mmCIF file of C-alpha atoms in Angstrom:
data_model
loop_
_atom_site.group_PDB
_atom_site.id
_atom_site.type_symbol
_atom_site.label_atom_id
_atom_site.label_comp_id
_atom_site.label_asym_id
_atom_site.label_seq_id
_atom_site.Cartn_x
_atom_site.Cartn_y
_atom_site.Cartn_z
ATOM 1 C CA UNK O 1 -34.409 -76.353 160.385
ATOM 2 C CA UNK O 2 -31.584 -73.954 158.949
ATOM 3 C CA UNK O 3 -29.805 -72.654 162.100
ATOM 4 C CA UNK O 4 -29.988 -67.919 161.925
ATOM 5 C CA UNK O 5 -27.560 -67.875 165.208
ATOM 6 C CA UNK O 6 -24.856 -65.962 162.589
ATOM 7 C CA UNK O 7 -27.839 -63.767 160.927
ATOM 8 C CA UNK O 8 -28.954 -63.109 164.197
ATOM 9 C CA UNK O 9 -25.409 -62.119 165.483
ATOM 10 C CA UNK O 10 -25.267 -59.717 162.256
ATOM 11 C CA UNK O 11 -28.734 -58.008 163.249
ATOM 12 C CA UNK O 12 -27.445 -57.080 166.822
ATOM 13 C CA UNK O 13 -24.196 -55.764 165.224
ATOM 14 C CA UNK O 14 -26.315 -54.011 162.899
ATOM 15 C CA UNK O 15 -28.501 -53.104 165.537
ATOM 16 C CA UNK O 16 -25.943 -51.501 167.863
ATOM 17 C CA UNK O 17 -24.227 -49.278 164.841
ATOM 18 C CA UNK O 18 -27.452 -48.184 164.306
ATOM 19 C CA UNK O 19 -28.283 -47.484 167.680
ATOM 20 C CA UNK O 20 -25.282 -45.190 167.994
ATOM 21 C CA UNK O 21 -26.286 -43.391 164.822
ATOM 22 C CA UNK O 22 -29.465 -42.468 166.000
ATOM 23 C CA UNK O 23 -28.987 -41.993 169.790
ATOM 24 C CA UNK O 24 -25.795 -39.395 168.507
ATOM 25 C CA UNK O 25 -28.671 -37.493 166.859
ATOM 26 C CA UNK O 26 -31.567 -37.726 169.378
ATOM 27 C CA UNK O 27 -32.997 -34.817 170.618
ATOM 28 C CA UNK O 28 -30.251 -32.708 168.534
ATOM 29 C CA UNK O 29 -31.336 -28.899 168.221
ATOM 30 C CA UNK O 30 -30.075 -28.989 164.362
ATOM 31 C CA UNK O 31 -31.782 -32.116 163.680
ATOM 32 C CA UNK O 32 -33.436 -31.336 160.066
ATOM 33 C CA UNK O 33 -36.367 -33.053 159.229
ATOM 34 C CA UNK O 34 -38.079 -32.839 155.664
ATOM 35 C CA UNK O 35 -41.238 -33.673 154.551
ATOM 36 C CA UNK O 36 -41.969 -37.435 152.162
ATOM 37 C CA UNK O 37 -44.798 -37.514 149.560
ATOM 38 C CA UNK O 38 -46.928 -39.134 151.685
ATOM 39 C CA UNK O 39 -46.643 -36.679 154.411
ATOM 40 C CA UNK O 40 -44.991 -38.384 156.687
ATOM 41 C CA UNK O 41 -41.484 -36.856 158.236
ATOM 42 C CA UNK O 42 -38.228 -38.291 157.183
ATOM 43 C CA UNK O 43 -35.120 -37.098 159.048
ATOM 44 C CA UNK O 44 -31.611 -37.047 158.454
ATOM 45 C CA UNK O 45 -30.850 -39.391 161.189
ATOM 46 C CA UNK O 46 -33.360 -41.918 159.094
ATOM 47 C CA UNK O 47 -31.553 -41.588 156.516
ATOM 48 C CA UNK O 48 -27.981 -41.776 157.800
ATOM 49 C CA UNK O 49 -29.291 -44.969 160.278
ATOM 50 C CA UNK O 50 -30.097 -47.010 156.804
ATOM 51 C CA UNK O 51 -27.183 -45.965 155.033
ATOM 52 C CA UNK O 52 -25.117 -47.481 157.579
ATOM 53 C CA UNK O 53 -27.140 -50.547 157.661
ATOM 54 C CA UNK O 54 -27.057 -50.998 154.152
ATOM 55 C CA UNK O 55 -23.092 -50.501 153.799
ATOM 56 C CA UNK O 56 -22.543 -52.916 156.628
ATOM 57 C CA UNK O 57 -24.795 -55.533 155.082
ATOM 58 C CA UNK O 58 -23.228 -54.793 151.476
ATOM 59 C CA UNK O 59 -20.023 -56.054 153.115
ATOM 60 C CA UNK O 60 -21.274 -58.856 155.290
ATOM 61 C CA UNK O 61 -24.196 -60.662 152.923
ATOM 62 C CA UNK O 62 -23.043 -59.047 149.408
ATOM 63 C CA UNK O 63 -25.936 -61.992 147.731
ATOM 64 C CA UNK O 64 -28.937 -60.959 149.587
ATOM 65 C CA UNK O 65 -31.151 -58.098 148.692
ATOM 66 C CA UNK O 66 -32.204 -55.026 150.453
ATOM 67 C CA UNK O 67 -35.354 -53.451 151.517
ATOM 68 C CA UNK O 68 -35.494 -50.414 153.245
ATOM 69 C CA UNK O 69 -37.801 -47.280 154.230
ATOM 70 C CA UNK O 70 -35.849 -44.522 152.899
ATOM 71 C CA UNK O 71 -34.152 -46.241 149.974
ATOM 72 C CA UNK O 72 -36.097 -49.321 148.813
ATOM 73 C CA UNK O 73 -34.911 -52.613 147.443
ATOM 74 C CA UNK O 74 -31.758 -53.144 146.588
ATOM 75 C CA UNK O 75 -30.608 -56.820 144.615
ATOM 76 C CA UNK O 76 -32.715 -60.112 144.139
ATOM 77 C CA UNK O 77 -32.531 -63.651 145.492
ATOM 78 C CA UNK O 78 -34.331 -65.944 148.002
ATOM 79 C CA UNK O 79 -32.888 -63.676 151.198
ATOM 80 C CA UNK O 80 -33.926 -60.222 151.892
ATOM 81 C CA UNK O 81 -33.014 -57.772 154.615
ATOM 82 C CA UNK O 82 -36.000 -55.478 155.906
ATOM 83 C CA UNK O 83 -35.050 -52.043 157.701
ATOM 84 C CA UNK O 84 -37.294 -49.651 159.370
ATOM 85 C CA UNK O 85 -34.402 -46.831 160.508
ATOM 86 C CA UNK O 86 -36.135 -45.140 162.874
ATOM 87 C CA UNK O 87 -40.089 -46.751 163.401
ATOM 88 C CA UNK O 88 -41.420 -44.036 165.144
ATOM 89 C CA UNK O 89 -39.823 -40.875 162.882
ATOM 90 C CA UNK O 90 -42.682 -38.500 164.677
ATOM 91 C CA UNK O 91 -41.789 -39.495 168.398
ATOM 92 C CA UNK O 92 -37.855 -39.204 167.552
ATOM 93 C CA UNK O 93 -38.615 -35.764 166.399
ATOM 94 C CA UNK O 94 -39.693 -34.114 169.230
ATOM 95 C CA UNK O 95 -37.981 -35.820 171.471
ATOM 96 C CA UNK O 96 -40.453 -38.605 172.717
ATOM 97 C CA UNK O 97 -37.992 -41.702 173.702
ATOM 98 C CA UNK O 98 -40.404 -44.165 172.200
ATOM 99 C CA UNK O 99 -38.910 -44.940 168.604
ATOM 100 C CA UNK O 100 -36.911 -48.293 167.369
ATOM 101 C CA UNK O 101 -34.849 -49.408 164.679
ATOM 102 C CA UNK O 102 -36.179 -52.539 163.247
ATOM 103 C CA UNK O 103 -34.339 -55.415 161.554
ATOM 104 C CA UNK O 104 -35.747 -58.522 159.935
ATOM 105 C CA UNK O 105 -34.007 -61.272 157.932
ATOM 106 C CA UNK O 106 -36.606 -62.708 155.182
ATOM 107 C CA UNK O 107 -36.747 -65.834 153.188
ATOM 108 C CA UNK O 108 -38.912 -66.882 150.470
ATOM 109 C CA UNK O 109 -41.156 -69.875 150.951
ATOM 110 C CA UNK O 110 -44.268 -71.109 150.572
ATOM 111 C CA UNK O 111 -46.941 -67.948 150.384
ATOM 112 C CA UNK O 112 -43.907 -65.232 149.350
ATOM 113 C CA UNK O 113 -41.118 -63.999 151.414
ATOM 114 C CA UNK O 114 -41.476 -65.150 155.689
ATOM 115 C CA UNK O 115 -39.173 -63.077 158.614
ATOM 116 C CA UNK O 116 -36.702 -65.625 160.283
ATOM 117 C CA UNK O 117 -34.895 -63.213 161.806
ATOM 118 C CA UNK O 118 -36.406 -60.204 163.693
ATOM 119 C CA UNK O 119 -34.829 -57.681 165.766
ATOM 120 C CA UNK O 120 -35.555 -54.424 167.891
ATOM 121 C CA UNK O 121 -33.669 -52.003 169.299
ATOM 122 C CA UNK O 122 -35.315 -49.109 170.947
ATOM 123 C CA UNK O 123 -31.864 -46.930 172.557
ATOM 124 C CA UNK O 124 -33.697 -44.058 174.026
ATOM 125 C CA UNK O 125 -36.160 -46.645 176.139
ATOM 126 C CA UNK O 126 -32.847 -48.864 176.871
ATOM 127 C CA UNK O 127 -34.741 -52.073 175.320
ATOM 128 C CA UNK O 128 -33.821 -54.111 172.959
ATOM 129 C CA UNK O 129 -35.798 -57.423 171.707
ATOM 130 C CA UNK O 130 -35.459 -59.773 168.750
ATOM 131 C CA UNK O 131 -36.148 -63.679 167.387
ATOM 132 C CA UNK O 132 -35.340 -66.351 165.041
ATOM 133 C CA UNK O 133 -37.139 -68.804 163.060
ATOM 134 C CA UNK O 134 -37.667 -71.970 165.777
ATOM 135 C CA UNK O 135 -35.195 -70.394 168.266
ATOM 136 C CA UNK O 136 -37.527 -68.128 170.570
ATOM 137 C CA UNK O 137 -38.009 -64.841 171.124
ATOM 138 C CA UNK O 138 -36.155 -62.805 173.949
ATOM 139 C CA UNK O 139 -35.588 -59.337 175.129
ATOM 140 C CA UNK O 140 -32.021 -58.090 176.778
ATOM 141 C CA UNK O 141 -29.042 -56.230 176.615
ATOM 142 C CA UNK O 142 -27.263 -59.066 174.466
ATOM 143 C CA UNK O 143 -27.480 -62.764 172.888
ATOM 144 C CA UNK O 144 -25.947 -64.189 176.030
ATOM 145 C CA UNK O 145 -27.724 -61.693 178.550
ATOM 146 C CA UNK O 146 -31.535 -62.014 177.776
ATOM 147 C CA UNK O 147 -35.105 -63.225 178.890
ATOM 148 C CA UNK O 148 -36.848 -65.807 176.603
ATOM 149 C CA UNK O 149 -40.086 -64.077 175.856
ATOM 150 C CA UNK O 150 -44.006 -65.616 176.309
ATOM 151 C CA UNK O 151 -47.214 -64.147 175.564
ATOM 152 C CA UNK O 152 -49.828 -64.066 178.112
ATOM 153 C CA UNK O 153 -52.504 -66.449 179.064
ATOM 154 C CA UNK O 154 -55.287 -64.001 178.964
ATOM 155 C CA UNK O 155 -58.356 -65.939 177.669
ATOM 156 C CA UNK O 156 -61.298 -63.172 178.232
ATOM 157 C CA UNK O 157 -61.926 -60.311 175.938
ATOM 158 C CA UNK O 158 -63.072 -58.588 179.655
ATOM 159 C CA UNK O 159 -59.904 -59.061 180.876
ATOM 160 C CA UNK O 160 -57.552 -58.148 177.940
ATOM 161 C CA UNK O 161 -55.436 -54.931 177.498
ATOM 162 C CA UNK O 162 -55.590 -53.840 173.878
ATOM 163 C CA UNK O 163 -53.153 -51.238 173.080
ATOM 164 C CA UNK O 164 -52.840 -49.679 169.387
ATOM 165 C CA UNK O 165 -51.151 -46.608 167.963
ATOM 166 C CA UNK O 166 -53.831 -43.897 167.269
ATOM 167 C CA UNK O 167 -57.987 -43.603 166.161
ATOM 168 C CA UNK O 168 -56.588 -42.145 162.528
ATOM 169 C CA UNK O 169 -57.126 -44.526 159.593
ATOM 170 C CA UNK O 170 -59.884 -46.686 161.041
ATOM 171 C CA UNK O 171 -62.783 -44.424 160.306
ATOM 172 C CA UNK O 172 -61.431 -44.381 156.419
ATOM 173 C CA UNK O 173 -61.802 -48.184 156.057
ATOM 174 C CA UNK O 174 -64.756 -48.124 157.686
ATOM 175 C CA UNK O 175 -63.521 -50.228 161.016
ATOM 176 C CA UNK O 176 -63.855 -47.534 163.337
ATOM 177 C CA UNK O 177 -67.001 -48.969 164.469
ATOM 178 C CA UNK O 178 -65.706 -52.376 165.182
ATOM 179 C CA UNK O 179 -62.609 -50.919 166.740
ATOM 180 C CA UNK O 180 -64.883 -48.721 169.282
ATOM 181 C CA UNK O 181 -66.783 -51.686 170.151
ATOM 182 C CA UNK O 182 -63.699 -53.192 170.909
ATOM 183 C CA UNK O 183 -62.335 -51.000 173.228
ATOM 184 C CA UNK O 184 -65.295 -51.276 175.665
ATOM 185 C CA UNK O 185 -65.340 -55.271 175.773
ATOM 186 C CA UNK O 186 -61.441 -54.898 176.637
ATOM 187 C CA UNK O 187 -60.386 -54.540 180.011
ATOM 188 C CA UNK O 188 -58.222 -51.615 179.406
ATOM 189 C CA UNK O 189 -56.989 -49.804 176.290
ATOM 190 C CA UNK O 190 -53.697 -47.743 175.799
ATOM 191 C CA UNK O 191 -51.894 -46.017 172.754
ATOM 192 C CA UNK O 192 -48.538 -46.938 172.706
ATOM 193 C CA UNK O 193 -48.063 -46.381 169.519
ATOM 194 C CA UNK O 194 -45.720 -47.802 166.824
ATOM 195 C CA UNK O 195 -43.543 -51.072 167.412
ATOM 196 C CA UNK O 196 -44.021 -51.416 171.511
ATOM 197 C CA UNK O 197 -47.327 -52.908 171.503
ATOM 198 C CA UNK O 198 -45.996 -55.892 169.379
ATOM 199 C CA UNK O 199 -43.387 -55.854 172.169
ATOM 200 C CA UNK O 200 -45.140 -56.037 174.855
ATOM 201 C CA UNK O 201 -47.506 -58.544 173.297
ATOM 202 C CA UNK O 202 -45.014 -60.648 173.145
ATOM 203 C CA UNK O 203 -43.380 -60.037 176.994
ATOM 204 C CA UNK O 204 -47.001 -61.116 177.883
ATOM 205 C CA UNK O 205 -47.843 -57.421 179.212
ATOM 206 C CA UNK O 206 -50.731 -56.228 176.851
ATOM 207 C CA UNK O 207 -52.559 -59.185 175.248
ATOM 208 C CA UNK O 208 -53.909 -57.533 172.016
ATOM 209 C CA UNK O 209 -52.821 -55.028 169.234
ATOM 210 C CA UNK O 210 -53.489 -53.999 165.992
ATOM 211 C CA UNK O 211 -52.798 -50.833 163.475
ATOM 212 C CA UNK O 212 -54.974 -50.285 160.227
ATOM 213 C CA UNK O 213 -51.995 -49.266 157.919
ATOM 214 C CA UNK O 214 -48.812 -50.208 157.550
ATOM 215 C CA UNK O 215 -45.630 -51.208 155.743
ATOM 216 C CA UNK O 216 -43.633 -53.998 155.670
ATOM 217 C CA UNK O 217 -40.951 -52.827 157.247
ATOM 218 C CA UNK O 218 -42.984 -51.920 160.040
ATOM 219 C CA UNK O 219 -43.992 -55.352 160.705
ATOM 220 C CA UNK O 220 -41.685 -57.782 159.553
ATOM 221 C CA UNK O 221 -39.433 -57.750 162.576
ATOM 222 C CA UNK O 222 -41.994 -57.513 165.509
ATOM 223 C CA UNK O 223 -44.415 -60.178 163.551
ATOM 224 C CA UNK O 224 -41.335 -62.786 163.876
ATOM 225 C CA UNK O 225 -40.674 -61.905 167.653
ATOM 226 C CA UNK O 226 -44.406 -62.086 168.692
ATOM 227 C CA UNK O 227 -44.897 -65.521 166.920
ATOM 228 C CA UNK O 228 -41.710 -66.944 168.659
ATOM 229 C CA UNK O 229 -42.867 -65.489 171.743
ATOM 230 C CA UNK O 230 -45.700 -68.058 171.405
ATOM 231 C CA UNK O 231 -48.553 -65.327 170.143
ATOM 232 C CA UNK O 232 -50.670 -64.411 166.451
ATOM 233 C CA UNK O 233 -49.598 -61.565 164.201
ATOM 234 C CA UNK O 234 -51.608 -61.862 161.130
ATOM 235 C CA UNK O 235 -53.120 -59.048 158.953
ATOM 236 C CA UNK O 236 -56.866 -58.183 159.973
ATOM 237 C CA UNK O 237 -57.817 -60.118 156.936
ATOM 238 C CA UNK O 238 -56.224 -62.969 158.768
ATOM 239 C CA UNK O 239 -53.590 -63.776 156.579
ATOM 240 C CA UNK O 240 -50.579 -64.499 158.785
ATOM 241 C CA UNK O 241 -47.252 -62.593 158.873
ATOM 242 C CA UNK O 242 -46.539 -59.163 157.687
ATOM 243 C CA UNK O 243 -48.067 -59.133 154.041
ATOM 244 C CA UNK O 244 -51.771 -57.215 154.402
ATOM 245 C CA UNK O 245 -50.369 -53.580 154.905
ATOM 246 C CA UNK O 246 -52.380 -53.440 158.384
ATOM 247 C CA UNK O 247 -51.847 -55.442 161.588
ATOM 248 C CA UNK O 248 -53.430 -57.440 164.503
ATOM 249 C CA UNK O 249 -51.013 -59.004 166.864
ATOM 250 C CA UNK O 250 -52.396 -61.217 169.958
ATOM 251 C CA UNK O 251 -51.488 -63.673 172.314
ATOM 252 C CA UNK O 252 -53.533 -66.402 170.158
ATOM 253 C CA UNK O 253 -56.162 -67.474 172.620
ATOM 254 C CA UNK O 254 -57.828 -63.893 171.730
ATOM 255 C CA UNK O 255 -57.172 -63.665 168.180
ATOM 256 C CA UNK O 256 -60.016 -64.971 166.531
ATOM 257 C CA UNK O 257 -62.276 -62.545 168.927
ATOM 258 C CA UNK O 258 -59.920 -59.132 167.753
ATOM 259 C CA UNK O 259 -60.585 -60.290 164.297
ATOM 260 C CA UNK O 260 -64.073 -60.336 164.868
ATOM 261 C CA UNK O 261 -64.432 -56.593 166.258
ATOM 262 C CA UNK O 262 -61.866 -55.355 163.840
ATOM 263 C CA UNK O 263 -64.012 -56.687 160.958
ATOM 264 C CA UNK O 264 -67.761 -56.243 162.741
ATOM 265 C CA UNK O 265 -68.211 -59.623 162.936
ATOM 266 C CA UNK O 266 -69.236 -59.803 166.430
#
């Protein structure tokens, strides 16, 4: 198995320049914030977080390609960088300390391009958490300060926490059904939102998650670290890794039953 160690190393340097970018801006009373063509809010700290990403990586892995929120792909060939510069643009906004950079390595292989490296740095929350292909997942201030990470052992629907990001976007593909249903066989349910449910499906603290639409650089990163953690991420077609444009992370001994609800198979 190719050894990501120096890839790795690279994300957490990329990681903490990007952390200082964004953290220098947080909560800044000039902030400006536009408007995409999808409606969603962009701000200049997104913006200026990727840029220094990208010129870092320019200089550090000039062959591999590019993909990013704000300015799309960049170059071509069997390695690409995924950045999210700020997942959680709405929270960082106004002010609410839950918002991340994420950071995945990907390879192409069998069934398209696969994350091997994947890592997440949330500043505000004082978290940061990240994996490699065959090497773990872990959560810490640093590579040689950290907590390998394991998913829980929750094995009952009744006793599961489910946590997701919000009720929009289930009712328009017709899952809001299944995902109601859900939420009474579960245990408990909380909205997190964003990247910190994959998080804390991998540390083992919720057991189930899922979001109805997303991008690939919202997943790519926390699908690597909750698979290393020992857990499912798949698409709620079932397709594993970050490819559907929707979600459903789980510790694995629940998966098949999330699936079910999600899709109103149950």
């Amino acid at each position: 198995m190719p050894d990501y160690h120096d890839d790795l190393r690279l994300a957490h340097v990329l990681a903490d320049a990007a952390d200082a970018q964004t953290m220098g801006r947080f909560k800044a009373l000039d902030l400006k914030v536009e408007t995409k063509p999808d409606m969603t809010p962009v701000s200049e700290a997104d913006k200026a977080a990727e840029e220094l990403i990208r010129s870092q990586l320019q200089r550090a892995r000039p062959r591999d390609a590019i993909l990013g929120e704000e300015y799309g792909i960049e170059g071509t060939g069997p390695r690409r960088w995924v950045i999210d510069p700020i997942d959680g643009t709405k929270n960082y906004v106004r002010g609410v300390p839950v918002w991340a950079t994420l950071i995945s390595l990907m390879e192409a292989g069998e069934g398209g391009y696969q994350p091997v490296v994947g890592v997440v740095s949330a500043p505000a929350l004082g978290r940061r958490w990240w994996a490699a292909k065959g090497g773990g997942a872990y959560t810490g201030r640093s590579l040689t300060s950290a907590t390998r990470l394991h998913v829980s052992k929750v094995s009952r629907l009744s006793d599961a926490s489910f946590a997701y990001s919000s009720l929009t976007g289930w009712e328009e593909q017709g899952r809001l059904d299944g995902f109601m249903d859900l939420t009474r066989a579960v245990w408990r349910t909380r909205g997190y939102g964003d990247f910190w449910p994959y998080m804390m499906v991998a540390e083992g603290a919720v057991d189930i998650c899922a979001e109805p639409e997303l991008s690939l650089w919202d997943m790519a990163a926390n699908a690597i670290v909750v698979t290393e953690a020992g857990g499912s991420f798949t698409g709620l077609d079932g397709r594993p890794g970050p490819h559907s444009g929707n979600a459903a992370a789980s510790n694995g001994l629940l998966h098949d039953e999330l699936l079910g609800y999600l899709n109103q198979r149950y």
